[in-house]
XYZ file of C-alpha atoms in Angstrom:
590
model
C 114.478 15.151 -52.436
C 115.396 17.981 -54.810
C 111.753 17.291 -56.139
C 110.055 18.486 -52.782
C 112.349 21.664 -52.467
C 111.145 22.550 -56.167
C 107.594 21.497 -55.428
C 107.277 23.678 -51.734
C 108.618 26.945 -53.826
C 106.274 26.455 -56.580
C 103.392 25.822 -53.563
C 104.719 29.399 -52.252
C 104.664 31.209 -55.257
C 101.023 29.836 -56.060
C 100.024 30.893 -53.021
C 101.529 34.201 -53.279
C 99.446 34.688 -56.678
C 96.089 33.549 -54.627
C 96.658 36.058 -51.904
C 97.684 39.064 -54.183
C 95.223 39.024 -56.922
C 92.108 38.647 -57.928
C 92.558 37.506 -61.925
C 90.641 34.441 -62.622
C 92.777 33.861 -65.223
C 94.868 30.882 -63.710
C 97.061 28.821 -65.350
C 97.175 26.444 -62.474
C 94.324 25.681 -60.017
C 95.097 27.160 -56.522
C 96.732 25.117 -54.026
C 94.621 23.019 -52.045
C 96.166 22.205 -48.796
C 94.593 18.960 -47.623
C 93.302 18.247 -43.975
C 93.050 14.761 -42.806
C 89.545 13.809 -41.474
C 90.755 10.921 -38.911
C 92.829 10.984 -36.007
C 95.790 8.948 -34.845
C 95.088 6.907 -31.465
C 97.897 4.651 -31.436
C 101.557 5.182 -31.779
C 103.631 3.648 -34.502
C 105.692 1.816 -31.470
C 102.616 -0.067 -29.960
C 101.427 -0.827 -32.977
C 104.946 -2.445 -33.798
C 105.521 -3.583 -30.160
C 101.745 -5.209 -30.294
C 102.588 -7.428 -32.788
C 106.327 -8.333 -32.640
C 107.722 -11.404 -33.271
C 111.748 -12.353 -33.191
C 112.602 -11.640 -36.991
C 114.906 -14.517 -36.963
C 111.325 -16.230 -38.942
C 109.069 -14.488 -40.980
C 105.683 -14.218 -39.635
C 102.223 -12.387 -40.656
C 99.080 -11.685 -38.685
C 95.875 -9.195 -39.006
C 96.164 -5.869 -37.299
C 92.617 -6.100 -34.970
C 90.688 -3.338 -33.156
C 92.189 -1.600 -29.974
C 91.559 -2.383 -26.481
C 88.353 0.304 -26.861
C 87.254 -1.706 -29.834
C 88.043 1.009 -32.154
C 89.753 0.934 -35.443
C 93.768 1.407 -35.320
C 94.942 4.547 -37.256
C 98.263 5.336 -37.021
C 100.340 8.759 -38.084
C 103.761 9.872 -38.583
C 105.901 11.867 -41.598
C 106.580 10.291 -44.651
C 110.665 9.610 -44.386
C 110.968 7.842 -47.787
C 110.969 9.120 -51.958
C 110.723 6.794 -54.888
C 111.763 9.460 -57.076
C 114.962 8.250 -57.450
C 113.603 4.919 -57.471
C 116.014 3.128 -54.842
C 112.860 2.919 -52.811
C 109.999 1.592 -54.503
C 106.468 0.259 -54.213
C 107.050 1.520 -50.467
C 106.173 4.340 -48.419
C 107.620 4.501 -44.937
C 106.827 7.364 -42.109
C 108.052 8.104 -38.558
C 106.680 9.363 -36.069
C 108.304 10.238 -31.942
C 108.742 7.202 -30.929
C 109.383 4.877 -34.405
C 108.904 3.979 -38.124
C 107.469 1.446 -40.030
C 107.291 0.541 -43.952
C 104.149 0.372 -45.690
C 104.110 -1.908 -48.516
C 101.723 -0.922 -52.064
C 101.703 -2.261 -55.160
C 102.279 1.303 -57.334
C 104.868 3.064 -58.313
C 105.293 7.114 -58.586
C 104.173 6.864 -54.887
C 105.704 9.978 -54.104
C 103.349 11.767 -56.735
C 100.859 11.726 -53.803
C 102.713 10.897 -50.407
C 105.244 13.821 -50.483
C 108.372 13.291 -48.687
C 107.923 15.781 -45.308
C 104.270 15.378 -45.041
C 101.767 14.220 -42.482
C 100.109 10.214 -43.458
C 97.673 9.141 -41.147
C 96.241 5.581 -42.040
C 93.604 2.906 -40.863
C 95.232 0.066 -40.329
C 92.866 -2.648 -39.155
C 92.259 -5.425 -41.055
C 95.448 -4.933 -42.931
C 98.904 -7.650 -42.393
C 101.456 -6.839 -40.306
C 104.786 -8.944 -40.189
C 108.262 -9.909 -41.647
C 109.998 -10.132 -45.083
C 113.696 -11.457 -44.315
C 113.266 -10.085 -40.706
C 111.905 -6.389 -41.509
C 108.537 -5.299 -40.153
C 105.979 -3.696 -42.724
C 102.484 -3.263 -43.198
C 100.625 -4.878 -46.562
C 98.584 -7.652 -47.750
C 98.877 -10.872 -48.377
C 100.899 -11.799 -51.391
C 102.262 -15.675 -52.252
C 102.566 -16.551 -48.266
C 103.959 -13.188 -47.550
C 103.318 -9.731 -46.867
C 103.029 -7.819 -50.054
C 101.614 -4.451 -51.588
C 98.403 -3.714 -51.716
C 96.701 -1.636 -54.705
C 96.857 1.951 -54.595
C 93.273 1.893 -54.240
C 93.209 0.087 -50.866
C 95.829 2.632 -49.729
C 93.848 5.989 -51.065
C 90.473 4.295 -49.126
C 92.922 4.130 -45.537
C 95.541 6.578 -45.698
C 94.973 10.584 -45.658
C 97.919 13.056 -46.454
C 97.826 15.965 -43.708
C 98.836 19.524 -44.504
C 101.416 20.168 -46.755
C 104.983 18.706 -47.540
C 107.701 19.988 -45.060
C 111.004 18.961 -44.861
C 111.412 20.488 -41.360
C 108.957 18.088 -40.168
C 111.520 15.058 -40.896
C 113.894 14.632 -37.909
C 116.566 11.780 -38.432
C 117.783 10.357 -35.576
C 122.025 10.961 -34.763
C 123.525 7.693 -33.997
C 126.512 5.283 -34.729
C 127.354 2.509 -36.520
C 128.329 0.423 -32.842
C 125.275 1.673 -31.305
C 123.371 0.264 -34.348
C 124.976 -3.141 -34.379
C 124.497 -3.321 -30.445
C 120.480 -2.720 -31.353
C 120.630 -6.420 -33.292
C 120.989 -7.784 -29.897
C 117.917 -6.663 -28.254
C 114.032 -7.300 -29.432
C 112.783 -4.082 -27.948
C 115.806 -1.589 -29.940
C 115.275 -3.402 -32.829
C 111.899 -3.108 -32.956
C 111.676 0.427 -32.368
C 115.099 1.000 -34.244
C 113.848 -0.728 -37.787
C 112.744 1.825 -40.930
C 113.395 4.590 -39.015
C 115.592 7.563 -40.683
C 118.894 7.635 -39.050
C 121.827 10.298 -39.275
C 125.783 8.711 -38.939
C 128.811 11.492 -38.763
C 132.000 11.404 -39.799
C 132.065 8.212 -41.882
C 133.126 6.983 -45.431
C 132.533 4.948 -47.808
C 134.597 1.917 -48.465
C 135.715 2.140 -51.739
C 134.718 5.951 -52.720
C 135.784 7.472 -55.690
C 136.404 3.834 -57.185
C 132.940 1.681 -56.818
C 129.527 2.770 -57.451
C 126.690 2.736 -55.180
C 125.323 -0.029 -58.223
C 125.079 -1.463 -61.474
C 123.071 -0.659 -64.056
C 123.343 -3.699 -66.044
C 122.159 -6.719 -63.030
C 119.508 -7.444 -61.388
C 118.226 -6.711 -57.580
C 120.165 -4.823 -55.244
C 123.951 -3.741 -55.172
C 125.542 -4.147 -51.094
C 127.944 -1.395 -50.734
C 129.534 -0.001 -47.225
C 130.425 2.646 -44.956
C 132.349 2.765 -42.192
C 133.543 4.920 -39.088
C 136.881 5.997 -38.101
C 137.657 2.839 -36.035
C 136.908 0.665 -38.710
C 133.014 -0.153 -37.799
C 131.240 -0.793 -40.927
C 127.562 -0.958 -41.946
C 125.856 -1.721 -44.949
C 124.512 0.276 -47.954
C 121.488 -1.090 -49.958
C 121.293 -0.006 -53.605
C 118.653 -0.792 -56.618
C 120.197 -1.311 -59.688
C 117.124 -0.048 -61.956
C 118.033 3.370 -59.150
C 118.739 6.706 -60.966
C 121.930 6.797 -59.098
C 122.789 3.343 -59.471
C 125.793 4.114 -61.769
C 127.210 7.290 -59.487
C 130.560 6.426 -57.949
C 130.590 6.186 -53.896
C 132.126 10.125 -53.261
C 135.191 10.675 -51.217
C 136.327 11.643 -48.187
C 134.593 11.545 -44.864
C 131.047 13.350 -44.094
C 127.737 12.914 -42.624
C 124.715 10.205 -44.011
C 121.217 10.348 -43.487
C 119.098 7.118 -44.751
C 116.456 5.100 -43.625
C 117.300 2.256 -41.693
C 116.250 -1.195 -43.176
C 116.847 -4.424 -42.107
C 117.435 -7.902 -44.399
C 118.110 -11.388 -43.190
C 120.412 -10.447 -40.275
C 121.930 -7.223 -40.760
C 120.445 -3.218 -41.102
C 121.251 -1.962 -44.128
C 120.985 2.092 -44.740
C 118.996 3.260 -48.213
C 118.879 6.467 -49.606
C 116.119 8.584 -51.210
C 119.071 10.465 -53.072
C 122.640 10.457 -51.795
C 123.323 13.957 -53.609
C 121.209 15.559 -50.828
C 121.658 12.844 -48.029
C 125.416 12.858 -48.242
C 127.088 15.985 -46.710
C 130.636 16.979 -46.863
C 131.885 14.026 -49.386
C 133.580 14.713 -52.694
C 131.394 13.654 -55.564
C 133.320 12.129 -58.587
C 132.059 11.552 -61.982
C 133.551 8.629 -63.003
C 133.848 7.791 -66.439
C 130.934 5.909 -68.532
C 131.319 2.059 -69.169
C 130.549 2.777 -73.146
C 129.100 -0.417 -75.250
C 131.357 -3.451 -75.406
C 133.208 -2.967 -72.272
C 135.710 -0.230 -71.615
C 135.436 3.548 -70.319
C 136.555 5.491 -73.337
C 133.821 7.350 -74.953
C 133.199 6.376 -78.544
C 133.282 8.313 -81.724
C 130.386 9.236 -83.217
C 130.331 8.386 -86.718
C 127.351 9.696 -87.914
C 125.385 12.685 -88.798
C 121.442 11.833 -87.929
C 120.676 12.515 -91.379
C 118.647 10.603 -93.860
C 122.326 10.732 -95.996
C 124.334 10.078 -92.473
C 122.600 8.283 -90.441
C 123.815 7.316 -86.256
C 124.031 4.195 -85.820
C 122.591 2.062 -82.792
C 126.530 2.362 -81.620
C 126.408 6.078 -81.814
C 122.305 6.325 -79.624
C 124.217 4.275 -76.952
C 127.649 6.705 -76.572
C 124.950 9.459 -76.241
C 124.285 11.036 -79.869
C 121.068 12.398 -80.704
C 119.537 12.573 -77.678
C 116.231 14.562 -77.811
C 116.105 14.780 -81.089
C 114.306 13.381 -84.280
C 117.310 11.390 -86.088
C 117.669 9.191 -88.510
C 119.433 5.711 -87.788
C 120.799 2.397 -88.670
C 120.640 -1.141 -87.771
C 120.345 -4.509 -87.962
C 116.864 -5.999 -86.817
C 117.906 -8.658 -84.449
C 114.634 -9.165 -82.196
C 112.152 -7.764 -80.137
C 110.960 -6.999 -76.730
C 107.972 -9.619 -74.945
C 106.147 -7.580 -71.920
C 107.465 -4.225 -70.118
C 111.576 -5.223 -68.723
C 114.111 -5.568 -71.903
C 116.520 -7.047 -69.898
C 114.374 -10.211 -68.677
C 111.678 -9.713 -71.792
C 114.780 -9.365 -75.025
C 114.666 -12.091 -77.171
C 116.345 -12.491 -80.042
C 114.702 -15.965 -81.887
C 111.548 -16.469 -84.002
C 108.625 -16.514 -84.296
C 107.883 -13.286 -82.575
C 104.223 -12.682 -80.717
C 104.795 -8.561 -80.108
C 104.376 -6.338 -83.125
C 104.622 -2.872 -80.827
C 108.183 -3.019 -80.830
C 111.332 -4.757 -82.552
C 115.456 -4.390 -81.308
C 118.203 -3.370 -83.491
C 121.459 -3.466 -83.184
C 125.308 -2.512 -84.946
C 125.787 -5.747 -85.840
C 123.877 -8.550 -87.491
C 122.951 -11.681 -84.919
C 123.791 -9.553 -81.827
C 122.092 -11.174 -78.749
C 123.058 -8.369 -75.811
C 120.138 -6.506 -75.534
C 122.933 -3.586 -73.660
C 124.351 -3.659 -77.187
C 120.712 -3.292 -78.572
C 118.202 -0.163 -79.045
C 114.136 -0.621 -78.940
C 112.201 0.381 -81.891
C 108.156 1.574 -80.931
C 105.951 0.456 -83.830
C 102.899 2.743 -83.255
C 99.439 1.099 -83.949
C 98.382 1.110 -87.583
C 101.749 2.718 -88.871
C 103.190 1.896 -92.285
C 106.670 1.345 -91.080
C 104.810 -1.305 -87.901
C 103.134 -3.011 -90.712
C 105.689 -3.165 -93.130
C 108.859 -3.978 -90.284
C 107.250 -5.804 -87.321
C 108.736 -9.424 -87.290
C 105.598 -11.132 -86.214
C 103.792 -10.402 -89.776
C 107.271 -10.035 -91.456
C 109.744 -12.627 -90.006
C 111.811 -12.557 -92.886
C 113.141 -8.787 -91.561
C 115.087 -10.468 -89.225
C 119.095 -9.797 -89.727
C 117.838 -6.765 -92.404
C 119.212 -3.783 -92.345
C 116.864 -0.833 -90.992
C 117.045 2.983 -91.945
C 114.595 5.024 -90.108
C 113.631 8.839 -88.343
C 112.389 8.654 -84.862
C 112.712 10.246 -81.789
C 115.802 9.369 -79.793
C 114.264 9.561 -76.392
C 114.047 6.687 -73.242
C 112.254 3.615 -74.408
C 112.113 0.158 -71.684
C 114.032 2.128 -69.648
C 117.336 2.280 -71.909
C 118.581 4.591 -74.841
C 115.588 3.879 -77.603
C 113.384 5.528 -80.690
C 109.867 6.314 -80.560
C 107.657 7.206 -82.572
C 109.325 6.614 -86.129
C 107.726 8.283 -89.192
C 106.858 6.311 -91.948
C 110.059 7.604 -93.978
C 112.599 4.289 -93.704
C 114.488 2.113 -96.036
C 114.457 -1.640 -95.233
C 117.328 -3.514 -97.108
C 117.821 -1.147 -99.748
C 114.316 -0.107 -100.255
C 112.237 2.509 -99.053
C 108.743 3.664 -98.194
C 107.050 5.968 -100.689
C 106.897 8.580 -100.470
C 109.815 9.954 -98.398
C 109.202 13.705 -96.798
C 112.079 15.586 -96.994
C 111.941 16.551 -92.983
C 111.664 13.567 -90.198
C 110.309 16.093 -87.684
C 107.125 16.409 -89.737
C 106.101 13.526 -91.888
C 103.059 13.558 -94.084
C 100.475 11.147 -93.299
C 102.469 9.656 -90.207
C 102.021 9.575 -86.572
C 102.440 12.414 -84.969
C 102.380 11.913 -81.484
C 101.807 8.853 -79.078
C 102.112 7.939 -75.012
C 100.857 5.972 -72.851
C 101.635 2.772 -74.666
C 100.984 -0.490 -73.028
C 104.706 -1.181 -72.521
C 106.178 2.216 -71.289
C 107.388 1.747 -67.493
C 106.404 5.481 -67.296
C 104.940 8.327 -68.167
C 105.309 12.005 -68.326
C 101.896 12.765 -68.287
C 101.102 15.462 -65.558
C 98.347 13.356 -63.030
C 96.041 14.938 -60.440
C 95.924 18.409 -61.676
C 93.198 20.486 -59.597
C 93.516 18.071 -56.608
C 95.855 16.803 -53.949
C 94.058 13.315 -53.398
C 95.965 10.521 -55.561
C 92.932 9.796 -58.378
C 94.966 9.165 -61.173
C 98.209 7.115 -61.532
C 99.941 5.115 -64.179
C 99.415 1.336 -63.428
C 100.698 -1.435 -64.250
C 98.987 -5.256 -64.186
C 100.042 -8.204 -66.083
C 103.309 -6.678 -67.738
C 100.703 -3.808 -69.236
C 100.252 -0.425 -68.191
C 97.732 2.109 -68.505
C 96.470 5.291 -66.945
C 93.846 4.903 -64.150
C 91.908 7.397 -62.464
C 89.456 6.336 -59.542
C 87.779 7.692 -56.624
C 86.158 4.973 -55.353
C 85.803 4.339 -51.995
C 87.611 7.987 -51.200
C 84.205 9.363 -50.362
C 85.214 12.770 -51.693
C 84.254 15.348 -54.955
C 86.618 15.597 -57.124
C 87.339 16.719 -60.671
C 91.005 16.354 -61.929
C 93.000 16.193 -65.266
C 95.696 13.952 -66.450
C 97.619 16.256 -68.586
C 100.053 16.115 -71.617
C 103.322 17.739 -72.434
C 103.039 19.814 -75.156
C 102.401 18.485 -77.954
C 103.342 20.516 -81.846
C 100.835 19.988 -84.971
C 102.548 23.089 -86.297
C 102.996 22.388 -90.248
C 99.908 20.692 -90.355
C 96.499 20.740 -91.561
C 94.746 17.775 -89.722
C 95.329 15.924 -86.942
C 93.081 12.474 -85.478
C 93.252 11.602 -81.998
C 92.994 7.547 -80.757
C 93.444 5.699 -77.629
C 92.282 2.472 -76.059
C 89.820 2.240 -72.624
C 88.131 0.411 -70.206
C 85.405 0.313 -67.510
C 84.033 -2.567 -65.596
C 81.964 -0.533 -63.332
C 79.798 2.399 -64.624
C 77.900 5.169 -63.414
C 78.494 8.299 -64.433
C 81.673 7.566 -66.342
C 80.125 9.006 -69.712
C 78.524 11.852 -68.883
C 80.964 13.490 -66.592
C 84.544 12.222 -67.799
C 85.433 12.957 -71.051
C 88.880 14.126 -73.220
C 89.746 18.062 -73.320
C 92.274 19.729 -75.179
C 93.423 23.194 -74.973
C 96.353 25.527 -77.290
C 99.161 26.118 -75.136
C 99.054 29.050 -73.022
C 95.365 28.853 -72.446
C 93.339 27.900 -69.128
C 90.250 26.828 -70.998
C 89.523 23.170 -72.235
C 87.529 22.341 -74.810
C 85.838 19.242 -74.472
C 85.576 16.802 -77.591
C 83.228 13.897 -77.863
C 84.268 10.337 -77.265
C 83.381 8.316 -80.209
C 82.952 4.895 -78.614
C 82.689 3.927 -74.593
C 83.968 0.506 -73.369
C 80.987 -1.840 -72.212
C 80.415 -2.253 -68.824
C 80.592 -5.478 -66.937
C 84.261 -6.458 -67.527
C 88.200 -4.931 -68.076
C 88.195 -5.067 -71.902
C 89.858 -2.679 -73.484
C 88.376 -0.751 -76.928
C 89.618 1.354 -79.261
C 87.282 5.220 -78.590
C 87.363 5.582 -82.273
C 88.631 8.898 -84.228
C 88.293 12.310 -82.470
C 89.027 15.143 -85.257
C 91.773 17.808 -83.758
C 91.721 20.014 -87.129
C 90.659 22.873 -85.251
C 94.184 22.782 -83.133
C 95.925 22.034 -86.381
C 99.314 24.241 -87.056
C 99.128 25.352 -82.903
C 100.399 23.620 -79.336
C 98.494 21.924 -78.090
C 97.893 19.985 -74.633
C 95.308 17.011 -74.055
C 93.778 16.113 -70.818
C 91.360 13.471 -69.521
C 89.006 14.905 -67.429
C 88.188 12.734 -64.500
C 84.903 13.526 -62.304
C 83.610 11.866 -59.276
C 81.122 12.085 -56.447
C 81.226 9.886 -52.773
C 77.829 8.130 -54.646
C 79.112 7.985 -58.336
C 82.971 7.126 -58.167
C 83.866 4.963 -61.319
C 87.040 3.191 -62.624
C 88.816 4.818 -65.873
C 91.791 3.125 -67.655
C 93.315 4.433 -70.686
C 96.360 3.600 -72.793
C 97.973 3.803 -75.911
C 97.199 7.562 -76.974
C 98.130 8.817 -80.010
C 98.290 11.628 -82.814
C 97.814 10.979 -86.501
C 97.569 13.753 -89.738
């Protein structure tokens, strides 16, 4: 929730600059605040009382029309952030008299549905019912109730004013009082998702266990408990940011949301930093590679001459930087999750990406670092084991930027300067962080879980997210069926071609449906510091009529060349011309 604090000052000092001058010269657009164009007419409690069944069996029905014959649109305050990502493809709200969760199939959710904000939603038509005894609201997925697409959710759900964290109000109660709800229909059902506020409790085994753990699967069960001894439990992800924090000490005051699973509540947090008052955080310290808690010694340099090895990326070194290290190529990485997508055997099918490790024949992918081979690279064609499988077990020397890669400790975009068993490319430049000829910059790759693009610049309404489908993800931007006119940017970091002298822009797209797609969406890019875009011409459009994805051809950036840069895809949309827009695999070549 330390995102939404940040996010309500910067909306106060925008609007401060809007009301106190008059300088067009913006580096941000000014803040639209968004009002909601439908009206709630039934509570979240008769909407979950309506349709209740004993959660001792899953069930699923469709949410119908009111007694009036009117649609059902519910409101309430969004209670739940995936930022931390303990809750995820999820957004639950609460209104006076309950809470429900509302399953989609997205992640970043909270990049639109701000913790502390109004959501009002249409809800007809949509499931309602169990999974393992907790009520939501979704679609039908595999017999269940599942997440629909973000696209269902923009075309129901409107955001209401702005995010306010004095709008959510958990509700004080106790851990018997809780368990006592279990045992009647009507507390349960109103009792279920909502946010909930326990004093004076702690957690068993604080200071000792953490909340998860990094390395399994699923969901970590911790608990806390009262002074008598009453204990609930504590629901963790282990892919969570805080999934590695040690439970604090002493005794203080919770707030989480209230879930439910099988036959027992179970509290989650958004992010126990904020939601845990009074406790005494410990750092414990950091399981290092191979077991134990004593940090490891570095033993390289992250030079060409003294290079880290994989050893050294996982105790820590080189982080943020452009290094040079060492390895053994011992496999590669098959769809988006290392841990369930490592394999270590030939033949290989992927040639984005290969693992390396300290040792040769190491089969731990937590022992392992990803490599990113960037499209039509020397050091992808020359290393990749699907076109080279003798590589596996060599030894690999190489520059890249030590940076988060599937998730874990990994190097992207290597330069074209490496030495595989003794020999090396030709011709080596003498810095990594500028190599001649070589890739410059890439994102939005096909296999990154996600992406730290800036989306739905110049509007509130959630047009562009990254997506995933298949194991693949790519950027999407869409309006359609959101009736509105919009134009928004998805926007770059910053991005250096200081030091050179030409730069060539790439990425891969795709449009099934098409209307104005090409004449009013396009790629911008502007030198840091500047308001202005310039738009540059797209080489090559995907065909209509299907999801295929093609390559937009060169786009010349020589005129940014030796400057900052930022790119942007400019997305633009009308309630009668509202296309689809997916992009991936971006990058930056001299």
């Amino acid at each position: 929730m330390k995102l939404y604090k940040t996010l309500l000052a910067a909306i106060a000092i925008a609007s401060t600059a809007v009301m106190t001058g008059c300088d067009e010269d913006f580096d941000r657009p000014p803040v639209i605040v968004p009002e909601a164009t439908i009206e709630a007419n039934t509570t979240i409690l008769e909407l979950k009382e309506r349709y209740w069944q004993d959660p001792a069996k899953d069930y699923m029905t469709v949410i119908g029309l009111t007694d009036e014959g009117e649609d059902i649109v519910i409101s309430g305050i969004i209670i739940s952030s995936d930022v931390a990502g303990n809750v995820y493809q999820r957004v639950m709200i609460q209104d006076e008299t309950s809470a429900i969760t509302i399953r989609v199939y997205n992640s970043d959710l909270s990049t639109s549905y701000h913790y502390g904000q109004e959501l009002r939603m249409n809800v007809s038509g949509l499931l309602i019912g169990t999974y393992r005894g907790l009520q939501m609201i979704g679609v039908e997925y595999n017999g269940g109730v599942g997440g629909m697409d973000l696209s269902e959710m923009t075309a129901r759900a409107q955001v209401n004013g702005l995010p306010n964290e004095a709008l959510v109000q958990p509700y004080a109660t106790t851990i018997p009082a809780l368990q006592g709800y279990k045992n009647d229909q009507k507390d349960m059902c109103q009792w279920q998702t909502r946010l909930v506020t326990l004093e004076n409790v702690s957690f068993v085994g604080g200071g000792k266990d953490r909340f998860g753990d990094p390395k399994a699967a699923n969901y970590t069960t911790t608990q806390i408990q009262d002074a008598d001894g009453n204990k609930i439990d504590v629901s963790t992800s282990n892919k969570c940011t805080f999934a590695g924090m040690t439970l604090p000490e002493g005794t203080g005051t919770v707030t989480a949301i209230l879930s439910y699973f099988g036959s027992n509540w179970q509290l989650v947090f958004n992010d126990p930093m904020t939601e845990c008052v009074g406790f005494e955080f410990v750092e414990a310290p950091e399981e290092q590679p191979g077991g134990g808690t004593t940090p490891g010694e570095i033993t390289g340099a992250g030079t060409k001459e003294d290079p880290f090895t994989v050893n050294d990326l996982l105790y820590g070194a080189g982080s943020g930087t452009v290094s040079y290290v060492t390895g053994y190529i011992v496999g590669w990485v098959d769809g988006a999750s290392i841990s369930e997508g490592a394999k270590f055997t030939l033949p290989a099918t992927n040639q984005s990406n290969i693992l390396i490790a300290a040792t040769q024949g190491e089969t731990n992918y937590e022992k392992c670092v990803p490599v990113q081979l960037v499209f039509d690279t020397q050091i992808r064609n020359a290393v990749n084991l699907v076109a080279n499988p003798d590589n596996f077990g060599k030894q690999l020397t190489l520059a890249g930027s030590i940076e988060k890669y599937f998730g874990v400790t990994g190097i992207k975009s290597p330069t074209d300067d490496f030495i595989l068993d003794g020999e090396g490319s030709t011709p080596p430049p003498s810095d990594p962080s500028t190599p001649a000829g070589n890739a410059i910059y890439s994102a939005l790759g096909e296999n990154d879980a996600t992406t730290d693009w800036t989306l739905n610049v110049g509007t509130t309404e959630a047009v562009w997210s990254w997506t995933e489908y298949s194991g693949k993800h790519y950027l999407n931007a869409s309006a359609y069926g959101m009736n509105i006119n919009v134009e928004t940017y998805a926007v770059s970091p910053v991005i250096s071609l200081e030091g050179k002298t030409t730069a060539k822009l790439t990425f891969d797209h795709a449009a099934k449906f098409q209307t104005n797609l090409r004449k009013a969406c396009t790629i911008v890019v502007r030198e840091q510091g500047q308001t202005a875009w310039t738009k540059l011409t797209v080489p090559t459009w995907p065909e209509a009529g299907s999801w295929t994805f093609v390559n937009c051809g060169s786009i010349d950036l020589s005129a940014f060349a030796g400057k900052k840069i930022e790119i942007g895809f400019l997305y633009v949309a009308t309630p009668s011309e509202a296309d689809t827009w997916e992009i991936r695999n971006l990058k930056i070549t001299e």
